[in-house]
Structure formats: C-alpha cells, structure tokens
C-alpha atoms as one frame of an Amber mdcrd trajectory, in Angstrom:
protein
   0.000   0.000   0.000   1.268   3.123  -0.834   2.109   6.106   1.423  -0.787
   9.253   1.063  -0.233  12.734   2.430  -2.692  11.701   5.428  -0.100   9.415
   6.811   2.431  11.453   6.306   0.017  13.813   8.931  -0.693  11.265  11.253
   2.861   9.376  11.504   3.681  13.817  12.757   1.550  13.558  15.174   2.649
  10.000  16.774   6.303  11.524  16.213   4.828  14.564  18.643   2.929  12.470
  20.713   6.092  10.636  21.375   7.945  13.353  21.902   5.816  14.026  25.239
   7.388  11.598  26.750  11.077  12.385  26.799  12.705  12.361  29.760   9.985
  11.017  31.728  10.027   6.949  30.264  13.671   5.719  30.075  14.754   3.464
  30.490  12.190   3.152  28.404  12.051   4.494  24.414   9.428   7.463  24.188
   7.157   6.168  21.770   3.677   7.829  20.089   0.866   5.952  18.856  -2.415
   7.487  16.839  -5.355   5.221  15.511  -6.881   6.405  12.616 -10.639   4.882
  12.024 -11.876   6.509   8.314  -9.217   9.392   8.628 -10.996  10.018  12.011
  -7.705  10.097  15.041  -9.979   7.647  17.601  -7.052   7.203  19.866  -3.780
   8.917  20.677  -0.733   7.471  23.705   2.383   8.155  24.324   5.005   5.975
  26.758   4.236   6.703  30.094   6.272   8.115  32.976   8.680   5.080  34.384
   8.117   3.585  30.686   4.572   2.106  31.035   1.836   2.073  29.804   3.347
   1.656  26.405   2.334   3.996  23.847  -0.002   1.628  21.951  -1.782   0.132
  24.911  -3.060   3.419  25.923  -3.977   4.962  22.658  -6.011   1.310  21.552
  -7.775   1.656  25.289  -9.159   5.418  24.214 -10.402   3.978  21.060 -12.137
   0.765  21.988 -14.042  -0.609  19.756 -13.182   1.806  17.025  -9.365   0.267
  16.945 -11.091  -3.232  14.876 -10.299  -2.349  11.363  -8.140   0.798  11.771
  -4.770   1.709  11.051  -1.951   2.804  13.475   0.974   4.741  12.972   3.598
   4.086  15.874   6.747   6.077  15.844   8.866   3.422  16.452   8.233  -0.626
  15.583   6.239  -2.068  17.676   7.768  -4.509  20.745   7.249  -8.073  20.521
   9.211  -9.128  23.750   7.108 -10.064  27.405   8.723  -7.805  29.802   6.490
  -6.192  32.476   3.643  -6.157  30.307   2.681  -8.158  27.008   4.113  -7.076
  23.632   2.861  -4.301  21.892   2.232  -6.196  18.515   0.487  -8.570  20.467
  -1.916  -5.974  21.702  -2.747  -4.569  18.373  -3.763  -7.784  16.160  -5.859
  -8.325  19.259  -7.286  -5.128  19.225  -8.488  -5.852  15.432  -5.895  -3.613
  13.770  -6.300  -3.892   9.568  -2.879  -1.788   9.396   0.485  -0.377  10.781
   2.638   2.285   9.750   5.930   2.136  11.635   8.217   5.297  11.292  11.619
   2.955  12.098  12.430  -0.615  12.915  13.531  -1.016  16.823  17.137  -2.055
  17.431  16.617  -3.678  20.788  17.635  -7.436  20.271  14.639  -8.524  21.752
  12.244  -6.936  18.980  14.784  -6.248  15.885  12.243  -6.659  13.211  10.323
  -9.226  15.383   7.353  -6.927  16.257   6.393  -6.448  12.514   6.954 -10.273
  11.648   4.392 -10.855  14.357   1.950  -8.312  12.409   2.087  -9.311   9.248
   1.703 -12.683  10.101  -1.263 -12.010  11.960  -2.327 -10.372   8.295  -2.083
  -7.133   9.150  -0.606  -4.641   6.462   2.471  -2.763   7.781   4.401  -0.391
   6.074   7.676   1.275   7.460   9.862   4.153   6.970   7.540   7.167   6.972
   9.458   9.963   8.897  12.328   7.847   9.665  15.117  10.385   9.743  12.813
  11.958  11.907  12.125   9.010  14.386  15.725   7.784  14.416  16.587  11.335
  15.730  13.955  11.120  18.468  14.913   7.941  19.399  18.727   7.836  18.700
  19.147   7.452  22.997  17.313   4.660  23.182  19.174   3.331  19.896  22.972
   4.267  21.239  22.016   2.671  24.716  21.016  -0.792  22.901  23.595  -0.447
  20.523  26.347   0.597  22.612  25.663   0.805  26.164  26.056   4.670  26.011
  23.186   7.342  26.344  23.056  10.341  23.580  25.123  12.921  24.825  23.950
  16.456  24.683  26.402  19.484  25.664  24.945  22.833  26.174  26.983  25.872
  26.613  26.309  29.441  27.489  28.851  31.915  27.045  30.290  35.396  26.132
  30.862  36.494  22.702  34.306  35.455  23.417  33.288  32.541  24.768  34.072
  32.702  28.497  31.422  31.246  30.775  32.981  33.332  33.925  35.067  36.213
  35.242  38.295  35.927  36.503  36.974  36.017  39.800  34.428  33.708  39.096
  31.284  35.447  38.765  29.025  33.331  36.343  25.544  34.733  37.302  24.020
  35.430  34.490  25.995  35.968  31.170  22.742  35.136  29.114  19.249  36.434
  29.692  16.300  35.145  31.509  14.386  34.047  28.277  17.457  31.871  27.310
  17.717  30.144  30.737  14.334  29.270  30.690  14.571  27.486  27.355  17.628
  25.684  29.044  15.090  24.479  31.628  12.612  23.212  28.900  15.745  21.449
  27.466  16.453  19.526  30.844  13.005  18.638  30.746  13.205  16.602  27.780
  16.178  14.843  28.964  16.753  11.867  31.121  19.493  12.859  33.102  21.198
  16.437  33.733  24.672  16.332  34.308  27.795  18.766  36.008  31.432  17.801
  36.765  32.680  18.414  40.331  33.886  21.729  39.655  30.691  23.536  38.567
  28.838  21.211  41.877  31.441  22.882  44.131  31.279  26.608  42.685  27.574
  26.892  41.892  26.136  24.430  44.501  23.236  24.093  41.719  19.837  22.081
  42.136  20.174  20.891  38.816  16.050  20.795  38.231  13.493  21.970  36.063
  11.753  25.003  37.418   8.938  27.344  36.592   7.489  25.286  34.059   5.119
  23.241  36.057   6.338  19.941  35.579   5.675  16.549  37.864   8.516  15.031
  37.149  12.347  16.001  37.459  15.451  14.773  35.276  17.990  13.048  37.211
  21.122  14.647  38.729  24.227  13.494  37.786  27.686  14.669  38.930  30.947
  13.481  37.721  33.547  13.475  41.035  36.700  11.459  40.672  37.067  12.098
  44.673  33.567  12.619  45.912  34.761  16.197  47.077  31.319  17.930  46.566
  29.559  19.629  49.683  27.759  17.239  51.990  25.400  20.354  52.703  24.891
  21.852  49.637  20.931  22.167  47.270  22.217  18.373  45.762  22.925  16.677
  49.204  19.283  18.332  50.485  16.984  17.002  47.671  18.918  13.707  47.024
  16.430  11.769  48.489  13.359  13.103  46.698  15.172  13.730  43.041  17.415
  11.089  41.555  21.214  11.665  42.255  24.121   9.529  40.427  27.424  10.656
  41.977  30.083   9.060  39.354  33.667   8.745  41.316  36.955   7.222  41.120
  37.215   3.594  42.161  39.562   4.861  45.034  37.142   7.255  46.421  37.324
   7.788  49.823  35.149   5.332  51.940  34.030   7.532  54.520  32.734  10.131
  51.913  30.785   7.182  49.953  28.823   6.216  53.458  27.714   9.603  53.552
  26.273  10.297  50.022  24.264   6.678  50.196  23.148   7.842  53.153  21.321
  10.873  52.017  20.373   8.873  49.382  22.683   9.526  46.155  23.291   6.253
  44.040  27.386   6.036  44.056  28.682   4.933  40.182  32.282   3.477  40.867
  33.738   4.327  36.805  37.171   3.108  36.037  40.100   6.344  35.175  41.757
   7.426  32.876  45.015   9.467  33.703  43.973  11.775  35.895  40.477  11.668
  35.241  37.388   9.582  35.094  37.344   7.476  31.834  34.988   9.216  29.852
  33.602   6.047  27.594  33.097   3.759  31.060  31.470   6.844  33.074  28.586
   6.853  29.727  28.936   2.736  29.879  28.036   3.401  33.778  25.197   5.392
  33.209  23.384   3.592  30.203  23.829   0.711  32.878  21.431   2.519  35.246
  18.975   3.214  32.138  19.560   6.535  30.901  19.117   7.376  27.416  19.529
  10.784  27.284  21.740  13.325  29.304  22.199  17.252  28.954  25.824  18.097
  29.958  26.282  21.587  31.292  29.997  21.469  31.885  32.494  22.593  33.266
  35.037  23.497  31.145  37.309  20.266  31.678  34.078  18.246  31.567  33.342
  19.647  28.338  36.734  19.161  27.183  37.141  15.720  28.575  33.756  14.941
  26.359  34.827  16.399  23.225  38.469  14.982  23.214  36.859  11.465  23.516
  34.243  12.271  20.249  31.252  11.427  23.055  29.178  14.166  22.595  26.531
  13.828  19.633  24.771  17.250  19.842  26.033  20.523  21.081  24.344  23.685
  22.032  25.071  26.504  22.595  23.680  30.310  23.985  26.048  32.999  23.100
  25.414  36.143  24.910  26.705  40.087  23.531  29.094  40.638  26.338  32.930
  40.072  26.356  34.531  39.018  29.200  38.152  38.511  28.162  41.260  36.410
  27.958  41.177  36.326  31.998  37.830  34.650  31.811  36.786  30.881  32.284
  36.920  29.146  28.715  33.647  27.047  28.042  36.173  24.291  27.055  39.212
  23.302  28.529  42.303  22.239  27.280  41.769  19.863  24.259  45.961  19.685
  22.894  45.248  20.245  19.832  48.003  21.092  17.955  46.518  20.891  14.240
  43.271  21.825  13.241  41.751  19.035  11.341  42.410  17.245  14.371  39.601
  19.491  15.895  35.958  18.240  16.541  33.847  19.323  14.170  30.231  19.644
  13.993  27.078  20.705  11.619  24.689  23.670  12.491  21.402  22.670  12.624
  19.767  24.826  13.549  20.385  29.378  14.928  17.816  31.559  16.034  17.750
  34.853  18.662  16.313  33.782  22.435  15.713  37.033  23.594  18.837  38.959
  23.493  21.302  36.090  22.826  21.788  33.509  20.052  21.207  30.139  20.408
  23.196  27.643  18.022  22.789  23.464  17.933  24.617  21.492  16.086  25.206
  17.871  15.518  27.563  15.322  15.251  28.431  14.906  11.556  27.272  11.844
   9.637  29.903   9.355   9.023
C-alpha cells in the first residue's frame, strides 16, 4: 500500500505524541501511537512516565471498539518481547488492527524486526519508513544505549561572545538572559538525566532541576567526582532523596565520603580512570547501565573538554550572549591539545535563532 499525504500527517503527530514523553520513560524508548478509524484520530498514547503504559496500549484503550479495522501509525516498531507487560504487537492484532505504519524498525535485540513479523503474520498490512530520519533522531538514545551501552550525549553551553562562561573572579551569574535560561530548563526537561562535573557542583552548589514550568517530574542529577569532594550540605545533598542523584567517582574514592552520600540517598557509580580523570567512555557505559538514554551536559570546562576529546558528545548547544569578558575569563572548554586543526571536533549547524537577546546555536555530530 502506498504512502498518502494523510499518513504522512498522522505518523507527525505519533512523532509529537512521542515526543511528550522524553525524559519522563527511560529506560524506556518514548514512543507515540495514533489510531486512525476513516481518517478520524480515535485514539492517541504516548510511553508513560517510568516507561509504562506503552504507547499503543493506551492509545487502543481510548479507542475501543473503534481500533477493529483501523490503522496505526507508531513512531517506532512495535515490541514483541514479554517484559512487564505483554508485547505491543500482540496488543494490536488483538485489538483488530487492519494496518500499521511504523516510522523505524527497533534495534533492541529482543524486537529487531520481530514486532512487525508478528503483524504481518497475523495479516495485518504494515508499512515502514515514513518519517524515519525523523524518528531515528527522536529515538537515537534509546538506539545508542542498545547499541552501545552509552546514552546520547547532549552538551549545552552558554557563554560570552568570546566565549568565556565566567570572570576571573568567578562570577558566572548570568551571562545570558532570563528568556534563554528558561529554554535551558525546557531542554532539561526533555532529557533523562542532567549532568555537572565536580567543579561547577562545588562553585555553583546548583539544584540541577526543572523550574517554573510546572512539571511533575524532574530529570535526574548526575555529577561526575573522581574524589567525591562535593559539599555534603549543599541544594544536591538536600533534595537527594526526593530527586534522583548519580554521583560518578573514582574507584579509590574515599570510603568515609561514599557512606555519607548513600546515606542521604545519592546512588554512588564506581567508573574506572583514565590518567587523571574519570574514563569518559566507562562513566557513559556506567550510566546507560542505570537506564539513561539521554543526558544534557552543562559542563564545566574540563568536563566539556574531557567529552569532546573522547568524540562522546553527539549534539552541542550553545547560547552565546553580547558581552565580552576577556582572555582572563573561564573558557567554556578546557584544554583539548590540539596542535593541528583538522584534528579538531567538528560539527554541523542545525539549527540558529535569537532567544531574547542572545543567540542560540545546535549542532550535531556529523554523519559518518
């Protein structure tokens, strides 16, 4: 069957359906489902916070009866695996589905092209592809954690024009305006996991959670601290017990300082290092363990730098403000040793537009 412009519509909206779910579902993918009775939407979903309900379940339970001899569009292949509930393809050729449009084929081992076998054996028509570029960008976290044990890296930036995120002295507060911090917050949102090195923990003594947008649900902490030297009193030690906390440390931490983060109720990481530092690729490997899919890195410098050197960050952002701080300043990025320039990391605008009075510039890894 071929593809009309009204899929093309409805396959957008389980793509922004899905969407709705980010940072709320992992370890879960964020997956959106429409059913379409007669070009009539009868039932919309999206993953649910914690990762269940699946997406499908709850848009065939608003449609009921209308689901027997409609078509679905799910933004990502449908699962085909019994974890804690009953596969998703399962659900649908019960429900009486005549057809399936999946935007992408699921890389998780368990499902891999399973979940449509399942459908079209059950002699339901499913077509594939529609808006895949789009849905293997939405779910690329979920993909990089199956595929590699990693979550998608995202590293935002906010800095002068000469792209110093500090004074000398150390003054930080604020170098962009109040309309760009708030789309930073809307940004954590949609991610699984926010994350600082020790350095930024220590100076800022940050919260690290979404506020003023009236959200239920808060992002994870994480902090990367090769020596657990963080503040046992500071905003992260107070709410670790009511917002996730993943403290990622050296191996050779020191014992005493362990006790006292479980005790307020951080989860302690033990990574391997590298050098002097935390091995970059095992602190990701660490945190894809504990689920994540997708984490928002707001530095430090040598964070930043630490990322970048290793080619582990797949989008960066960044919020440029019209001030100038100077040489004296704190560099967004630390040290890299770069001595040529094609050795240096290179990425591909995506997108630029104005956030009040600064500039805010994404751009993503290139394609190899």
């Amino acid at each position: 069957m071929s593809v009309t412009t009204s899929d093309d519509r409805f396959m957008a909206l389980a793509l922004s359906l899905g969407r709705r779910g980010q940072g709320r579902c992992w370890p879960n993918p964020a997956v959106g489902c429409v059913i379409v009775q007669q070009g009539r939407v009868v039932g919309r979903g999206w993953t649910q916070p914690g990762g269940r309900p699946h997406a499908e379940p709850m848009a065939l339970a608003q449609a009921g009866n209308a689901a027997r001899g409609a078509t679905a569009y799910v933004s990502l292949e449908p699962c085909a695996h019994h974890g804690k509930t009953p596969p998703c393809a399962q659900a649908l050729i019960d429900a009486g589905v005549a057809r399936v449009v999946a935007a992408i084929e699921d890389s998780d081992p368990r499902v891999s092209g399973q979940g449509l076998a399942m459908l079209r054996q059950a002699g339901i028509t499913v077509t594939t592809g529609l808006r895949s570029d789009e849905a293997a960008f939405d779910h690329e976290g979920f993909f990089l954690k199956t595929e590699q044990g990693r979550p998608f890296v995202t590293l935002k930036l906010a800095a002068s024009f000469d792209g110093r995120i500090a004074t000398g002295s150390g003054q930080s507060k604020w170098i962009t305006g109040p309309e760009a911090r708030r789309v930073v917050h809307a940004m954590r949102a949609r991610h699984d996991a926010v994350m600082v090195g020790a350095g930024t923990a220590r100076a800022d003594d940050p919260s690290l959670t979404v506020r003023d947008l009236g959200i239920d649900a808060q992002p994870a902490r994480v902090v990367v601290s090769r020596h657990l030297d963080l503040p046992l009193m500071g905003q992260l030690a107070r709410s670790a017990r009511d917002i996730p906390l993943y403290l990622c440390h050296g191996i050779g931490a020191d014992s005493e300082r362990i006790r006292a983060w479980q005790g307020l109720g951080a989860r302690l990481l033990p990574c391997a290092t590298l050098g002097t530092q935390l091995d970059p690729h095992d602190l990701l490997q660490q945190l894809g363990q504990a689920g994540l899919t997708r984490v928002f890195c707001e530095g430090g410098s040598a964070l930043a730098a630490t990322l970048l050197a290793h080619d582990l960050v797949d989008e960066l952002i960044g919020f440029t403000a019209g001030v100038s701080i100077g040489a004296e300043g704190l560099p967004a990025i630390g040290a890299l040793g770069i001595g040529r320039l094609q050795d240096a990391p290179r990425f591909t605008l995506i997108e630029t537009r104005a956030i009040g009075p600064d500039i805010l510039h994404r751009w993503r890894r290139p394609e190899s």
